[in-house]
Short mmCIF file of C-alpha atoms and ligand atoms in Angstrom, two decimals:
data_model
loop_
_atom_site.label_atom_id
_atom_site.label_comp_id
_atom_site.label_asym_id
_atom_site.label_seq_id
_atom_site.Cartn_x
_atom_site.Cartn_y
_atom_site.Cartn_z
CA MET A 1 -16.97 -5.17 32.57
CA ARG A 2 -13.82 -2.52 31.95
CA ALA A 3 -13.40 -0.32 29.04
CA ALA A 4 -11.16 2.80 27.89
CA ARG A 5 -13.56 5.02 26.97
CA LEU A 6 -13.42 8.60 25.19
CA TYR A 7 -14.83 11.30 26.83
CA ARG A 8 -13.84 14.58 25.34
CA TYR A 9 -11.94 15.45 21.20
CA ASP A 10 -9.14 17.01 21.72
CA PRO A 11 -6.61 18.06 18.56
CA GLU A 12 -3.80 18.34 21.41
CA MET A 13 -4.44 14.46 22.23
CA ARG A 14 -3.73 15.33 25.87
CA GLU A 15 -6.90 13.95 26.81
CA GLU A 16 -6.51 10.49 27.78
CA LEU A 17 -8.92 7.39 27.77
CA LYS A 18 -10.64 6.84 30.88
CA LEU A 19 -10.72 3.16 32.40
CA GLU A 20 -13.68 2.46 33.57
CA GLN A 21 -16.84 -0.13 34.89
CA VAL A 22 -19.43 -0.17 32.77
CA PRO A 23 -22.41 -2.72 32.10
CA ASP A 24 -21.84 -5.40 30.58
CA PRO A 25 -23.05 -5.43 27.20
CA GLU A 26 -26.41 -6.97 26.02
CA ILE A 27 -27.76 -8.84 22.69
CA ARG A 28 -30.67 -6.79 21.68
CA HIS A 29 -31.00 -8.58 17.98
CA PRO A 30 -30.87 -11.84 16.87
CA ASN A 31 -28.15 -11.58 14.95
CA GLU A 32 -26.46 -10.27 17.04
CA VAL A 33 -22.38 -12.18 19.14
CA ILE A 34 -21.04 -10.74 21.95
CA VAL A 35 -17.17 -11.83 21.73
CA ARG A 36 -14.76 -12.00 24.44
CA ILE A 37 -11.81 -9.73 23.51
CA VAL A 38 -8.79 -11.46 23.18
CA ALA A 39 -6.59 -8.44 21.56
CA ALA A 40 -7.73 -5.23 20.38
CA GLY A 41 -5.65 -3.14 17.44
CA LEU A 42 -4.16 0.22 18.48
CA CYS A 43 -4.18 2.41 14.57
CA ARG A 44 -4.06 5.76 13.77
CA THR A 45 -7.57 6.42 12.99
CA ASP A 46 -8.24 6.15 17.07
CA LEU A 47 -5.52 8.90 17.28
CA HIS A 48 -7.70 10.60 14.70
CA ILE A 49 -10.90 10.17 16.38
CA ILE A 50 -9.37 11.18 19.88
CA GLU A 51 -8.31 14.35 17.90
CA GLY A 52 -11.82 14.37 16.78
CA VAL A 53 -10.71 14.40 12.86
CA TRP A 54 -13.70 12.09 12.55
CA ARG A 55 -15.93 14.38 14.66
CA GLU A 56 -18.01 15.67 11.43
CA ILE A 57 -18.26 12.27 9.66
CA LEU A 58 -18.87 9.65 12.72
CA ASP A 59 -20.48 12.40 15.43
CA PRO A 60 -22.44 15.37 14.20
CA ALA A 61 -25.06 15.28 16.03
CA GLY A 62 -22.69 15.25 19.05
CA THR A 63 -23.80 12.51 20.80
CA LEU A 64 -21.36 9.40 20.51
CA LEU A 65 -19.50 10.38 23.87
CA PRO A 66 -18.30 8.92 26.11
CA TYR A 67 -17.60 5.56 24.21
CA THR A 68 -15.14 2.62 23.56
CA PRO A 69 -12.59 2.69 20.64
CA GLY A 70 -11.07 -0.13 19.15
CA HIS A 71 -12.09 -1.59 16.10
CA GLU A 72 -9.17 -4.05 15.35
CA ASN A 73 -10.14 -7.25 17.19
CA THR A 74 -10.14 -10.66 17.89
CA GLY A 75 -11.47 -13.03 20.86
CA ILE A 76 -14.11 -15.87 21.86
CA VAL A 77 -17.36 -15.95 21.09
CA GLU A 78 -19.28 -15.81 24.31
CA ALA A 79 -22.95 -15.60 23.71
CA VAL A 80 -24.99 -15.36 19.90
CA GLY A 81 -28.57 -13.58 19.45
CA SER A 82 -31.34 -16.85 19.23
CA ALA A 83 -30.83 -16.48 15.13
CA VAL A 84 -27.15 -17.25 14.77
CA THR A 85 -25.85 -20.42 13.26
CA ALA A 86 -22.76 -19.41 12.14
CA VAL A 87 -20.67 -19.21 14.95
CA LYS A 88 -21.37 -20.47 18.74
CA PRO A 89 -19.87 -20.05 22.31
CA GLY A 90 -16.13 -20.21 22.22
CA ASP A 91 -15.78 -20.34 18.78
CA ARG A 92 -11.99 -18.05 17.96
CA VAL A 93 -13.01 -15.38 15.95
CA ILE A 94 -11.92 -12.20 14.10
CA CYS A 95 -14.04 -9.10 13.67
CA HIS A 96 -14.58 -7.65 10.53
CA PRO A 97 -14.66 -3.72 11.12
CA LEU A 98 -17.72 -3.22 9.70
CA LYS A 99 -21.15 -4.59 11.01
CA SER A 100 -23.02 -5.04 8.16
CA CYS A 101 -26.62 -5.59 7.41
CA GLY A 102 -26.85 -8.28 5.11
CA VAL A 103 -29.40 -7.29 2.44
CA CYS A 104 -28.44 -4.37 0.83
CA LEU A 105 -27.45 -4.36 -2.60
CA ALA A 106 -23.86 -3.32 -1.49
CA CYS A 107 -24.07 -6.34 0.79
CA ARG A 108 -25.66 -8.47 -1.83
CA MET A 109 -22.35 -7.72 -3.99
CA GLY A 110 -19.79 -8.68 -1.05
CA GLU A 111 -18.30 -5.32 -1.08
CA ASP A 112 -19.56 -4.79 3.25
CA MET A 113 -17.61 -1.79 3.32
CA TYR A 114 -20.22 -0.36 1.04
CA CYS A 115 -23.15 -1.20 2.99
CA THR A 116 -25.83 1.36 3.35
CA ASN A 117 -27.06 0.32 7.17
CA GLY A 118 -23.68 -0.52 8.81
CA ARG A 119 -22.14 0.00 12.06
CA PHE A 120 -18.50 0.07 12.71
CA PRO A 121 -17.97 -0.62 16.55
CA GLY A 122 -15.05 1.36 17.85
CA LEU A 123 -15.93 4.37 15.11
CA ASP A 124 -19.74 4.88 15.95
CA SER A 125 -20.42 2.71 18.58
CA ASP A 126 -19.09 0.79 21.16
CA GLY A 127 -15.84 -0.87 20.08
CA GLY A 128 -12.94 -3.71 21.35
CA PHE A 129 -10.96 -1.55 23.77
CA ALA A 130 -12.70 -3.17 26.67
CA GLU A 131 -13.53 -6.88 27.95
CA TYR A 132 -16.31 -7.46 25.51
CA LEU A 133 -17.67 -6.57 22.04
CA VAL A 134 -21.21 -7.01 20.50
CA THR A 135 -20.96 -7.20 16.86
CA ASN A 136 -22.92 -9.82 14.08
CA GLU A 137 -22.74 -13.10 13.08
CA ARG A 138 -22.17 -11.68 9.44
CA ALA A 139 -18.79 -9.71 10.67
CA LEU A 140 -17.29 -13.02 12.20
CA VAL A 141 -14.23 -15.08 10.59
CA LYS A 142 -13.43 -18.18 12.69
CA LEU A 143 -9.73 -19.21 13.88
CA PRO A 144 -8.31 -22.20 13.65
CA GLU A 145 -6.20 -23.48 16.68
CA GLU A 146 -2.60 -22.25 15.18
CA VAL A 147 -3.35 -18.71 14.74
CA ASP A 148 -2.26 -16.62 17.47
CA LEU A 149 -5.35 -14.20 18.56
CA VAL A 150 -3.41 -11.39 19.77
CA GLU A 151 -1.07 -11.47 16.67
CA VAL A 152 -3.50 -11.08 14.08
CA ALA A 153 -5.71 -8.55 15.73
CA PRO A 154 -3.90 -5.62 13.19
CA LEU A 155 -4.79 -7.52 10.26
CA ALA A 156 -8.80 -6.91 11.07
CA ASP A 157 -8.57 -3.21 9.77
CA ALA A 158 -4.99 -2.59 8.95
CA GLY A 159 -4.06 -5.64 7.54
CA LEU A 160 -7.38 -5.73 5.65
CA THR A 161 -6.67 -2.48 4.62
CA ALA A 162 -3.12 -3.13 3.51
CA TYR A 163 -4.69 -6.66 1.94
CA ARG A 164 -7.28 -5.08 -0.74
CA ALA A 165 -4.29 -2.23 -2.14
CA ALA A 166 -1.62 -4.90 -1.95
CA LYS A 167 -4.38 -7.73 -3.98
CA ARG A 168 -5.20 -4.99 -6.21
CA ALA A 169 -2.07 -3.97 -6.87
CA ALA A 170 -0.57 -7.44 -7.82
CA ARG A 171 -3.05 -7.75 -10.76
CA LEU A 172 -2.03 -3.70 -11.87
CA VAL A 173 1.35 -4.84 -12.19
CA PRO A 174 3.02 -7.78 -14.32
CA PRO A 175 5.49 -10.12 -13.55
CA ASP A 176 8.40 -8.61 -14.18
CA GLY A 177 7.49 -4.61 -13.09
CA TRP A 178 7.64 -2.54 -10.50
CA ALA A 179 5.43 -1.97 -7.40
CA VAL A 180 6.50 0.82 -5.36
CA VAL A 181 5.59 0.78 -1.52
CA ILE A 182 5.56 3.95 0.62
CA GLY A 183 5.21 3.99 4.45
CA ILE A 184 6.52 0.92 5.57
CA GLY A 185 4.54 1.11 9.36
CA GLY A 186 1.76 -0.99 10.41
CA LEU A 187 -0.38 -1.21 7.25
CA GLY A 188 3.19 -1.05 4.37
CA HIS A 189 4.81 -3.51 6.20
CA LEU A 190 1.61 -5.80 5.71
CA ALA A 191 1.40 -5.34 1.71
CA LEU A 192 4.44 -5.88 1.03
CA GLN A 193 4.32 -9.18 2.62
CA VAL A 194 0.75 -9.61 0.54
CA LEU A 195 3.05 -8.26 -2.45
CA ARG A 196 5.50 -11.06 -1.77
CA VAL A 197 2.92 -13.17 -1.94
CA LEU A 198 1.24 -12.59 -5.05
CA SER A 199 3.49 -10.68 -7.61
CA ALA A 200 6.70 -11.90 -8.99
CA ALA A 201 7.20 -8.05 -9.97
CA ARG A 202 10.04 -6.20 -8.40
CA LEU A 203 9.23 -4.20 -5.06
CA VAL A 204 10.84 -0.84 -3.80
CA ALA A 205 10.11 0.04 -0.72
CA VAL A 206 10.14 3.76 1.11
CA ASP A 207 10.68 4.80 4.46
CA ILE A 208 12.55 8.01 5.97
CA ALA A 209 13.39 5.83 9.12
CA PRO A 210 16.18 3.36 8.39
CA GLN A 211 15.04 0.83 10.79
CA ALA A 212 11.65 0.31 8.29
CA LEU A 213 13.67 0.34 5.63
CA GLU A 214 15.84 -2.76 7.21
CA ARG A 215 12.91 -4.65 8.03
CA ALA A 216 11.46 -3.99 4.81
CA LYS A 217 14.23 -6.72 3.53
CA GLU A 218 13.93 -8.99 5.45
CA LEU A 219 9.64 -8.76 4.48
CA GLY A 220 10.75 -9.22 0.87
CA ALA A 221 11.57 -5.67 -0.69
CA ASP A 222 14.36 -5.80 -3.80
CA TYR A 223 15.40 -2.32 -3.01
CA VAL A 224 14.96 0.46 -0.70
CA LEU A 225 15.16 3.86 -0.62
CA PRO A 226 15.28 6.79 2.16
CA GLY A 227 12.38 8.81 0.64
CA GLY A 228 12.50 12.84 0.51
CA PRO A 229 13.09 15.45 -2.14
CA GLU A 230 14.74 13.18 -4.60
CA LEU A 231 12.19 10.05 -4.46
CA VAL A 232 10.64 11.03 -7.58
CA ALA A 233 13.96 10.81 -10.04
CA GLN A 234 15.46 7.84 -7.86
CA VAL A 235 12.35 5.59 -8.59
CA ARG A 236 12.25 6.71 -12.24
CA GLU A 237 15.86 6.09 -12.88
CA LEU A 238 15.77 2.58 -10.79
CA THR A 239 12.86 1.48 -12.51
CA GLY A 240 13.86 2.63 -16.14
CA GLY A 241 11.13 4.92 -16.79
CA GLY A 242 8.44 4.73 -13.65
CA ALA A 243 6.45 2.02 -11.83
CA HIS A 244 3.42 0.52 -12.35
CA VAL A 245 2.04 0.80 -9.60
CA VAL A 246 2.72 3.10 -6.03
CA LEU A 247 0.94 2.18 -2.96
CA ASP A 248 1.06 5.32 -0.78
CA PHE A 249 0.67 4.69 2.82
CA VAL A 250 1.37 7.94 4.01
CA GLY A 251 -0.95 10.22 2.34
CA GLU A 252 0.34 13.17 3.37
CA ARG A 253 2.77 15.72 3.72
CA GLY A 254 4.07 16.67 0.10
CA VAL A 255 4.31 12.27 -0.39
CA GLU A 256 1.08 12.22 -2.10
CA GLN A 257 2.22 14.18 -4.52
CA GLN A 258 5.03 12.24 -5.26
CA GLY A 259 3.31 9.00 -6.00
CA TRP A 260 1.72 10.00 -9.33
CA GLN A 261 5.07 11.49 -10.51
CA MET A 262 6.79 8.23 -10.24
CA LEU A 263 4.84 6.19 -12.20
CA ARG A 264 5.11 5.14 -16.04
CA LYS A 265 2.54 5.85 -18.68
CA GLY A 266 -0.62 3.29 -17.99
CA GLY A 267 0.85 3.22 -14.15
CA THR A 268 -1.91 3.38 -10.97
CA HIS A 269 -1.34 5.39 -8.08
CA LEU A 270 -3.30 3.70 -4.98
CA ILE A 271 -4.22 5.65 -1.98
CA ILE A 272 -4.36 4.57 1.42
CA GLY A 273 -2.69 6.51 3.45
CA TYR A 274 -5.07 10.26 4.44
CA GLY A 275 -4.29 13.64 4.59
CA GLY A 276 -2.85 15.53 2.44
CA ARG A 277 -4.59 16.97 -0.96
CA LEU A 278 -4.09 15.77 -4.25
CA GLU A 279 -3.41 18.22 -7.08
CA ILE A 280 -3.05 17.02 -11.03
CA PRO A 281 -2.98 18.38 -13.96
CA THR A 282 -5.59 17.04 -16.18
CA VAL A 283 -3.66 16.95 -19.13
CA GLN A 284 -0.88 15.04 -16.70
CA MET A 285 -3.61 11.85 -16.34
CA ILE A 286 -4.10 11.56 -20.03
CA PHE A 287 -1.10 12.18 -21.26
CA GLN A 288 0.20 9.31 -18.67
CA GLU A 289 -3.28 7.64 -19.01
CA MET A 290 -2.48 7.22 -15.32
CA ALA A 291 -5.31 6.17 -12.65
CA VAL A 292 -5.89 7.66 -8.89
CA ALA A 293 -7.43 5.44 -6.88
CA GLY A 294 -8.50 5.31 -3.10
CA SER A 295 -8.99 2.15 -1.15
CA LEU A 296 -11.36 1.43 1.51
CA VAL A 297 -10.54 -1.33 4.30
CA GLY A 298 -11.91 -4.75 2.36
CA ASN A 299 -14.43 -7.15 2.38
CA TYR A 300 -15.34 -9.94 4.00
CA ARG A 301 -14.04 -12.46 1.49
CA GLU A 302 -10.74 -10.50 1.50
CA LEU A 303 -10.54 -11.08 5.69
CA SER A 304 -10.91 -14.66 4.64
CA GLU A 305 -8.09 -14.86 2.43
CA LEU A 306 -5.77 -13.01 4.17
CA MET A 307 -6.35 -15.42 7.42
CA ASP A 308 -5.56 -18.38 5.30
CA LEU A 309 -2.01 -16.56 4.80
CA ALA A 310 -1.56 -15.45 8.24
CA ALA A 311 -2.19 -19.29 9.27
CA ARG A 312 0.29 -20.33 6.67
CA GLY A 313 2.80 -18.13 8.43
CA LEU A 314 2.87 -16.24 5.05
CA VAL A 315 2.19 -12.99 6.67
CA ARG A 316 3.49 -12.04 9.98
CA VAL A 317 2.48 -8.32 12.12
CA TYR A 318 5.13 -7.23 14.41
CA VAL A 319 3.29 -6.59 17.75
CA GLN A 320 3.88 -4.94 20.57
CA ARG A 321 1.80 -6.21 24.01
CA TYR A 322 0.39 -3.57 26.06
CA ARG A 323 -2.34 -4.07 28.95
CA LEU A 324 -5.56 -2.20 28.72
CA GLU A 325 -4.62 -0.69 31.90
CA GLU A 326 -1.56 0.53 29.79
CA ILE A 327 -3.58 2.38 26.78
CA ASN A 328 -2.52 5.46 27.48
CA ARG A 329 1.15 4.69 27.13
CA ALA A 330 0.34 2.33 23.94
CA ILE A 331 -0.80 5.55 22.40
CA ASP A 332 1.93 7.73 24.22
CA ASP A 333 3.99 5.42 22.42
CA PHE A 334 2.52 5.45 18.79
CA LYS A 335 2.79 9.08 18.55
CA HIS A 336 6.34 9.22 18.91
CA GLY A 337 7.15 6.17 17.00
CA ARG A 338 8.28 3.64 20.34
CA TYR A 339 7.71 0.80 18.43
CA PHE A 340 7.62 -0.82 15.02
CA GLY A 341 4.44 -2.38 13.76
CA ARG A 342 1.23 -2.17 15.88
CA ALA A 343 0.25 -2.11 19.15
CA VAL A 344 -2.06 -4.53 20.66
CA ILE A 345 -4.07 -3.93 23.41
CA VAL A 346 -4.77 -7.14 25.62
CA PRO A 347 -7.60 -6.92 28.43
ZN1 LIG B 401 -7.70 0.84 11.94
ZN1 LIG B 402 -25.86 -3.86 3.87
#
């Protein structure tokens, strides 16, 4: 089969993925499933992988390369292991990003991302920038005919991450309260739609790009703000004392320090974007009784819920399609912000 493979980490990102012929994958465990890829979303994490940001965590022994990235996958079941009962060849599926074990305590609690024996195809093993992917039965959510497999591919990770954070935010903000979404890109534009569905709270969208703010209005934001050094003061004034919850999809370049400063007492700062460093005086944490929390992808239940919202047209993804041969152009377009929403690779 054809696959786009990474041969070398490069902080400057001059390195390109190499399109080549590799052996077709094989089922090695009775619970495994081979999925014929219909679409694979391109994620900022893929760029960070190429840059070597994840090297220490994913590849401490330096033995991972060459390998195939791609962790936002949809497709058609091609073959199943002898123990698989939940899916059969021909089923349309989206892949939860983690190939979780199912028997550890975290898996039994339903928190797939906490699995202590999980593998993450596309991060620590071969992923979906190829014609076929090996995952396991537990990772697969079956999709009905009306769901477009290309459009929903980014929901496997980007959408799921946005969904978990937005669902948590919807529980934290009262219907007459305020939620602020910072960064209306690949994840933020999805979080906004999920919040619109799950909460009656007033939604404030923040982005430095004017076209992102235009999209934010179409997707249900009540107010939009352009970001910048005045942002904290603007939010405090608009909300009459601060937001109940802030979702930060940027998490770097100083934005991470703005999130908690725009909370009202008892507010929560949810961190989804990453790269920066948070410094909060402990006395502020107490005086404001604030909470700061990270959010890690999402579990199987949350992916199922999100697929139901997508099937009913309540959440839609803006996608830009590229063929597998065009993957390096997609990466270049992503780096230079030449599209809104998410790029999807179609083999
Ligand atoms: Zn991702
Ligand atoms: Zn597990």
